[in-house]
Amino acid sequence: QKEVEQDPGPLSVPEGAIVSLNCTYSNSAFQYFMWYRQYSRKGPELLMYTYSSGNKEDGRFTAQVDKSSKYISLFIRDSQPSDSATYLCAMSASGGSNYKLTFGKGTLLTVNP
Amino acid sequence: GAGVSQTPSNKVTEKGKYVELRCDPISGHTALYWYRQSLGQGPEFLIYFQGTGAADDSGLPNDRFFAVRPEGSVSTLKIQRTERGDSAVYLCASSSRDRGTLHFGNGTRLTVT
């Protein structure tokens, strides 16, 4: 079993839909949780960063972390065609090795106009 | 300002050849990371530099892989005796301090024929 599991999709939704993306993990040492967006042939760019459990909102994006279930989610409201990309969850442990990110496989999202 | 720059953007080489991949981090960033992203997968950690020294090279797959950062800025990832399984996108990232937000470059797409 991989440390981080992410359904690769692909996911196709109409413009304006609410999108839910999820990851599960097995390493209870993970304390820092991130969502990256990656456009085709580009590097990942950080969207959301959360420490430990709870919710964080930034515009149309909401990140949720449930450490008891080892489950994290990203919600995108009012999705736009420009949101079409691969979404990667990433996480790291606390302490001396928290620079080392473990990524999920990524979910390919297409938002259709 | 300029982001992380990686050259070349594409590299095709024959099995058994030696390659060098270059990373120019964001000016002033002391931490530098190399990740490898195979097709359909998330990035996997290779090596982390703090300044000139490799603080963690535990992700390098074998001794054919080596990375340097002699002056604490530009880094070069070197792969000897390339194999077809080395084909992937090699991503470089930098951060302004240890464990800060990672800023990724667009990667070098390596194809070994």
PDB file of N, CA and C in Angstrom, chain A residues 33-94:
ATOM      1  N   PHE A  33      -0.201  19.385   5.190  1.00  0.00           N
ATOM      2  CA  PHE A  33      -0.983  18.883   4.070  1.00  0.00           C
ATOM      3  C   PHE A  33      -1.140  19.990   3.046  1.00  0.00           C
ATOM      4  N   MET A  34      -0.883  19.649   1.800  1.00  0.00           N
ATOM      5  CA  MET A  34      -0.877  20.627   0.723  1.00  0.00           C
ATOM      6  C   MET A  34      -1.652  20.116  -0.487  1.00  0.00           C
ATOM      7  N   TRP A  35      -2.148  21.040  -1.264  1.00  0.00           N
ATOM      8  CA  TRP A  35      -2.705  20.751  -2.579  1.00  0.00           C
ATOM      9  C   TRP A  35      -1.941  21.590  -3.593  1.00  0.00           C
ATOM     10  N   TYR A  36      -1.467  20.900  -4.628  1.00  0.00           N
ATOM     11  CA  TYR A  36      -0.783  21.564  -5.733  1.00  0.00           C
ATOM     12  C   TYR A  36      -1.624  21.409  -6.995  1.00  0.00           C
ATOM     13  N   ARG A  37      -1.533  22.413  -7.866  1.00  0.00           N
ATOM     14  CA  ARG A  37      -2.161  22.353  -9.178  1.00  0.00           C
ATOM     15  C   ARG A  37      -1.036  22.289 -10.204  1.00  0.00           C
ATOM     16  N   GLN A  38      -1.196  21.418 -11.186  1.00  0.00           N
ATOM     17  CA  GLN A  38      -0.174  21.262 -12.221  1.00  0.00           C
ATOM     18  C   GLN A  38      -0.835  21.294 -13.591  1.00  0.00           C
ATOM     19  N   TYR A  39      -0.520  22.346 -14.352  1.00  0.00           N
ATOM     20  CA  TYR A  39      -0.979  22.418 -15.742  1.00  0.00           C
ATOM     21  C   TYR A  39      -0.053  21.568 -16.596  1.00  0.00           C
ATOM     22  N   SER A  40      -0.553  21.189 -17.763  1.00  0.00           N
ATOM     23  CA  SER A  40       0.199  20.318 -18.645  1.00  0.00           C
ATOM     24  C   SER A  40       1.562  20.914 -18.969  1.00  0.00           C
ATOM     25  N   ARG A  41       2.589  20.128 -18.797  1.00  0.00           N
ATOM     26  CA  ARG A  41       3.982  20.484 -19.102  1.00  0.00           C
ATOM     27  C   ARG A  41       4.505  21.656 -18.260  1.00  0.00           C
ATOM     28  N   LYS A  42       3.901  21.850 -17.084  1.00  0.00           N
ATOM     29  CA  LYS A  42       4.365  22.866 -16.153  1.00  0.00           C
ATOM     30  C   LYS A  42       4.691  22.215 -14.810  1.00  0.00           C
ATOM     31  N   GLY A  43       5.393  22.964 -13.949  1.00  0.00           N
ATOM     32  CA  GLY A  43       5.669  22.458 -12.617  1.00  0.00           C
ATOM     33  C   GLY A  43       4.469  22.648 -11.699  1.00  0.00           C
ATOM     34  N   PRO A  44       4.404  21.879 -10.612  1.00  0.00           N
ATOM     35  CA  PRO A  44       3.303  22.049  -9.647  1.00  0.00           C
ATOM     36  C   PRO A  44       3.379  23.425  -8.983  1.00  0.00           C
ATOM     37  N   GLU A  45       2.211  24.010  -8.712  1.00  0.00           N
ATOM     38  CA  GLU A  45       2.163  25.270  -7.981  1.00  0.00           C
ATOM     39  C   GLU A  45       1.248  25.080  -6.770  1.00  0.00           C
ATOM     40  N   LEU A  46       1.692  25.642  -5.644  1.00  0.00           N
ATOM     41  CA  LEU A  46       0.976  25.449  -4.389  1.00  0.00           C
ATOM     42  C   LEU A  46      -0.354  26.209  -4.395  1.00  0.00           C
ATOM     43  N   LEU A  47      -1.428  25.483  -4.059  1.00  0.00           N
ATOM     44  CA  LEU A  47      -2.766  26.076  -3.954  1.00  0.00           C
ATOM     45  C   LEU A  47      -3.163  26.320  -2.498  1.00  0.00           C
ATOM     46  N   MET A  48      -3.009  25.289  -1.686  1.00  0.00           N
ATOM     47  CA  MET A  48      -3.478  25.358  -0.304  1.00  0.00           C
ATOM     48  C   MET A  48      -2.478  24.645   0.597  1.00  0.00           C
ATOM     49  N   TYR A  49      -2.346  25.154   1.807  1.00  0.00           N
ATOM     50  CA  TYR A  49      -1.407  24.593   2.788  1.00  0.00           C
ATOM     51  C   TYR A  49      -2.112  24.570   4.136  1.00  0.00           C
ATOM     52  N   THR A  50      -2.159  23.409   4.770  1.00  0.00           N
ATOM     53  CA  THR A  50      -2.850  23.262   6.053  1.00  0.00           C
ATOM     54  C   THR A  50      -1.957  22.504   7.021  1.00  0.00           C
ATOM     55  N   TYR A  51      -1.937  22.979   8.245  1.00  0.00           N
ATOM     56  CA  TYR A  51      -1.200  22.264   9.280  1.00  0.00           C
ATOM     57  C   TYR A  51      -2.200  21.544  10.171  1.00  0.00           C
ATOM     58  N   SER A  52      -2.008  20.247  10.356  1.00  0.00           N
ATOM     59  CA  SER A  52      -2.835  19.407  11.217  1.00  0.00           C
ATOM     60  C   SER A  52      -4.281  19.398  10.744  1.00  0.00           C
ATOM     61  N   SER A  53      -5.243  19.166  11.613  1.00  0.00           N
ATOM     62  CA  SER A  53      -6.635  19.008  11.217  1.00  0.00           C
ATOM     63  C   SER A  53      -7.347  20.347  11.075  1.00  0.00           C
ATOM     64  N   GLY A  54      -8.466  20.334  10.337  1.00  0.00           N
ATOM     65  CA  GLY A  54      -9.282  21.530  10.230  1.00  0.00           C
ATOM     66  C   GLY A  54      -9.548  21.913   8.798  1.00  0.00           C
ATOM     67  N   ASN A  55     -10.193  23.063   8.632  1.00  0.00           N
ATOM     68  CA  ASN A  55     -10.560  23.593   7.319  1.00  0.00           C
ATOM     69  C   ASN A  55      -9.802  24.864   7.042  1.00  0.00           C
ATOM     70  N   LYS A  56      -9.583  25.112   5.753  1.00  0.00           N
ATOM     71  CA  LYS A  56      -8.985  26.383   5.336  1.00  0.00           C
ATOM     72  C   LYS A  56      -9.642  26.800   4.034  1.00  0.00           C
ATOM     73  N   GLU A  57     -10.025  28.047   3.954  1.00  0.00           N
ATOM     74  CA  GLU A  57     -10.718  28.529   2.762  1.00  0.00           C
ATOM     75  C   GLU A  57      -9.903  29.642   2.116  1.00  0.00           C
ATOM     76  N   ASP A  58      -9.870  29.630   0.771  1.00  0.00           N
ATOM     77  CA  ASP A  58      -9.196  30.687   0.031  1.00  0.00           C
ATOM     78  C   ASP A  58      -9.952  30.892  -1.259  1.00  0.00           C
ATOM     79  N   GLY A  59     -10.812  31.893  -1.276  1.00  0.00           N
ATOM     80  CA  GLY A  59     -11.618  32.150  -2.472  1.00  0.00           C
ATOM     81  C   GLY A  59     -12.547  30.985  -2.768  1.00  0.00           C
ATOM     82  N   ARG A  60     -12.430  30.420  -3.953  1.00  0.00           N
ATOM     83  CA  ARG A  60     -13.297  29.308  -4.362  1.00  0.00           C
ATOM     84  C   ARG A  60     -12.796  27.951  -3.850  1.00  0.00           C
ATOM     85  N   PHE A  61     -11.666  27.947  -3.190  1.00  0.00           N
ATOM     86  CA  PHE A  61     -11.041  26.694  -2.757  1.00  0.00           C
ATOM     87  C   PHE A  61     -11.164  26.514  -1.243  1.00  0.00           C
ATOM     88  N   THR A  62     -11.508  25.285  -0.837  1.00  0.00           N
ATOM     89  CA  THR A  62     -11.550  24.923   0.576  1.00  0.00           C
ATOM     90  C   THR A  62     -10.813  23.609   0.759  1.00  0.00           C
ATOM     91  N   ALA A  63      -9.868  23.602   1.698  1.00  0.00           N
ATOM     92  CA  ALA A  63      -9.133  22.381   2.027  1.00  0.00           C
ATOM     93  C   ALA A  63      -9.591  21.891   3.391  1.00  0.00           C
ATOM     94  N   GLN A  64      -9.790  20.586   3.492  1.00  0.00           N
ATOM     95  CA  GLN A  64     -10.191  19.971   4.756  1.00  0.00           C
ATOM     96  C   GLN A  64      -9.226  18.851   5.094  1.00  0.00           C
ATOM     97  N   VAL A  65      -8.891  18.745   6.374  1.00  0.00           N
ATOM     98  CA  VAL A  65      -8.034  17.670   6.855  1.00  0.00           C
ATOM     99  C   VAL A  65      -8.735  16.985   8.025  1.00  0.00           C
ATOM    100  N   ASP A  66      -8.859  15.683   7.942  1.00  0.00           N
ATOM    101  CA  ASP A  66      -9.404  14.878   9.035  1.00  0.00           C
ATOM    102  C   ASP A  66      -8.332  13.852   9.413  1.00  0.00           C
ATOM    103  N   LYS A  67      -7.538  14.188  10.408  1.00  0.00           N
ATOM    104  CA  LYS A  67      -6.423  13.305  10.771  1.00  0.00           C
ATOM    105  C   LYS A  67      -6.911  12.018  11.398  1.00  0.00           C
ATOM    106  N   SER A  68      -8.054  12.049  12.050  1.00  0.00           N
ATOM    107  CA  SER A  68      -8.552  10.821  12.679  1.00  0.00           C
ATOM    108  C   SER A  68      -8.879   9.769  11.631  1.00  0.00           C
ATOM    109  N   SER A  69      -9.309  10.220  10.452  1.00  0.00           N
ATOM    110  CA  SER A  69      -9.634   9.299   9.356  1.00  0.00           C
ATOM    111  C   SER A  69      -8.511   9.193   8.347  1.00  0.00           C
ATOM    112  N   LYS A  70      -7.461   9.995   8.523  1.00  0.00           N
ATOM    113  CA  LYS A  70      -6.339  10.055   7.575  1.00  0.00           C
ATOM    114  C   LYS A  70      -6.873  10.345   6.166  1.00  0.00           C
ATOM    115  N   TYR A  71      -7.604  11.451   6.065  1.00  0.00           N
ATOM    116  CA  TYR A  71      -8.343  11.788   4.850  1.00  0.00           C
ATOM    117  C   TYR A  71      -8.270  13.289   4.658  1.00  0.00           C
ATOM    118  N   ILE A  72      -7.907  13.722   3.436  1.00  0.00           N
ATOM    119  CA  ILE A  72      -7.910  15.147   3.146  1.00  0.00           C
ATOM    120  C   ILE A  72      -8.701  15.396   1.875  1.00  0.00           C
ATOM    121  N   SER A  73      -9.281  16.591   1.792  1.00  0.00           N
ATOM    122  CA  SER A  73     -10.134  16.927   0.657  1.00  0.00           C
ATOM    123  C   SER A  73      -9.831  18.337   0.179  1.00  0.00           C
ATOM    124  N   LEU A  74     -10.093  18.553  -1.099  1.00  0.00           N
ATOM    125  CA  LEU A  74     -10.070  19.890  -1.697  1.00  0.00           C
ATOM    126  C   LEU A  74     -11.388  20.079  -2.419  1.00  0.00           C
ATOM    127  N   PHE A  75     -12.084  21.174  -2.100  1.00  0.00           N
ATOM    128  CA  PHE A  75     -13.330  21.508  -2.772  1.00  0.00           C
ATOM    129  C   PHE A  75     -13.110  22.760  -3.621  1.00  0.00           C
ATOM    130  N   ILE A  76     -13.616  22.707  -4.837  1.00  0.00           N
ATOM    131  CA  ILE A  76     -13.560  23.863  -5.733  1.00  0.00           C
ATOM    132  C   ILE A  76     -14.998  24.253  -6.045  1.00  0.00           C
ATOM    133  N   ARG A  77     -15.355  25.485  -5.667  1.00  0.00           N
ATOM    134  CA  ARG A  77     -16.721  25.977  -5.951  1.00  0.00           C
ATOM    135  C   ARG A  77     -16.713  26.736  -7.265  1.00  0.00           C
ATOM    136  N   ASP A  78     -17.881  26.751  -7.925  1.00  0.00           N
ATOM    137  CA  ASP A  78     -18.026  27.517  -9.161  1.00  0.00           C
ATOM    138  C   ASP A  78     -16.833  27.265 -10.094  1.00  0.00           C
ATOM    139  N   SER A  79     -16.622  26.007 -10.419  1.00  0.00           N
ATOM    140  CA  SER A  79     -15.438  25.646 -11.204  1.00  0.00           C
ATOM    141  C   SER A  79     -15.448  26.341 -12.571  1.00  0.00           C
ATOM    142  N   GLN A  80     -14.252  26.664 -13.032  1.00  0.00           N
ATOM    143  CA  GLN A  80     -14.035  27.395 -14.280  1.00  0.00           C
ATOM    144  C   GLN A  80     -13.182  26.548 -15.225  1.00  0.00           C
ATOM    145  N   PRO A  81     -13.301  26.772 -16.528  1.00  0.00           N
ATOM    146  CA  PRO A  81     -12.437  26.041 -17.469  1.00  0.00           C
ATOM    147  C   PRO A  81     -10.952  26.208 -17.153  1.00  0.00           C
ATOM    148  N   SER A  82     -10.582  27.362 -16.586  1.00  0.00           N
ATOM    149  CA  SER A  82      -9.182  27.596 -16.228  1.00  0.00           C
ATOM    150  C   SER A  82      -8.718  26.725 -15.054  1.00  0.00           C
ATOM    151  N   ASP A  83      -9.670  26.072 -14.377  1.00  0.00           N
ATOM    152  CA  ASP A  83      -9.306  25.144 -13.297  1.00  0.00           C
ATOM    153  C   ASP A  83      -8.882  23.784 -13.848  1.00  0.00           C
ATOM    154  N   SER A  84      -9.031  23.569 -15.143  1.00  0.00           N
ATOM    155  CA  SER A  84      -8.663  22.289 -15.757  1.00  0.00           C
ATOM    156  C   SER A  84      -7.157  22.060 -15.615  1.00  0.00           C
ATOM    157  N   ALA A  85      -6.802  21.030 -14.886  1.00  0.00           N
ATOM    158  CA  ALA A  85      -5.397  20.754 -14.556  1.00  0.00           C
ATOM    159  C   ALA A  85      -5.354  19.435 -13.786  1.00  0.00           C
ATOM    160  N   THR A  86      -4.151  19.021 -13.430  1.00  0.00           N
ATOM    161  CA  THR A  86      -3.984  17.893 -12.512  1.00  0.00           C
ATOM    162  C   THR A  86      -3.792  18.440 -11.106  1.00  0.00           C
ATOM    163  N   TYR A  87      -4.520  17.885 -10.155  1.00  0.00           N
ATOM    164  CA  TYR A  87      -4.441  18.313  -8.762  1.00  0.00           C
ATOM    165  C   TYR A  87      -3.730  17.228  -7.956  1.00  0.00           C
ATOM    166  N   LEU A  88      -2.677  17.641  -7.286  1.00  0.00           N
ATOM    167  CA  LEU A  88      -1.846  16.721  -6.514  1.00  0.00           C
ATOM    168  C   LEU A  88      -1.969  17.030  -5.034  1.00  0.00           C
ATOM    169  N   CYS A  89      -2.265  16.015  -4.221  1.00  0.00           N
ATOM    170  CA  CYS A  89      -2.146  16.221  -2.788  1.00  0.00           C
ATOM    171  C   CYS A  89      -0.707  15.887  -2.390  1.00  0.00           C
ATOM    172  N   ALA A  90      -0.242  16.534  -1.338  1.00  0.00           N
ATOM    173  CA  ALA A  90       1.110  16.284  -0.846  1.00  0.00           C
ATOM    174  C   ALA A  90       1.110  16.462   0.669  1.00  0.00           C
ATOM    175  N   MET A  91       1.976  15.755   1.325  1.00  0.00           N
ATOM    176  CA  MET A  91       2.038  15.847   2.772  1.00  0.00           C
ATOM    177  C   MET A  91       3.446  15.573   3.274  1.00  0.00           C
ATOM    178  N   SER A  92       3.705  16.061   4.488  1.00  0.00           N
ATOM    179  CA  SER A  92       5.023  15.823   5.076  1.00  0.00           C
ATOM    180  C   SER A  92       4.877  15.681   6.580  1.00  0.00           C
ATOM    181  N   ALA A  93       5.878  15.049   7.168  1.00  0.00           N
ATOM    182  CA  ALA A  93       5.877  14.830   8.606  1.00  0.00           C
ATOM    183  C   ALA A  93       6.414  16.061   9.322  1.00  0.00           C
ATOM    184  N   SER A  94       6.214  16.132  10.601  1.00  0.00           N
ATOM    185  CA  SER A  94       6.772  17.228  11.390  1.00  0.00           C
ATOM    186  C   SER A  94       8.219  16.887  11.725  1.00  0.00           C
TER     187      SER A  94
END
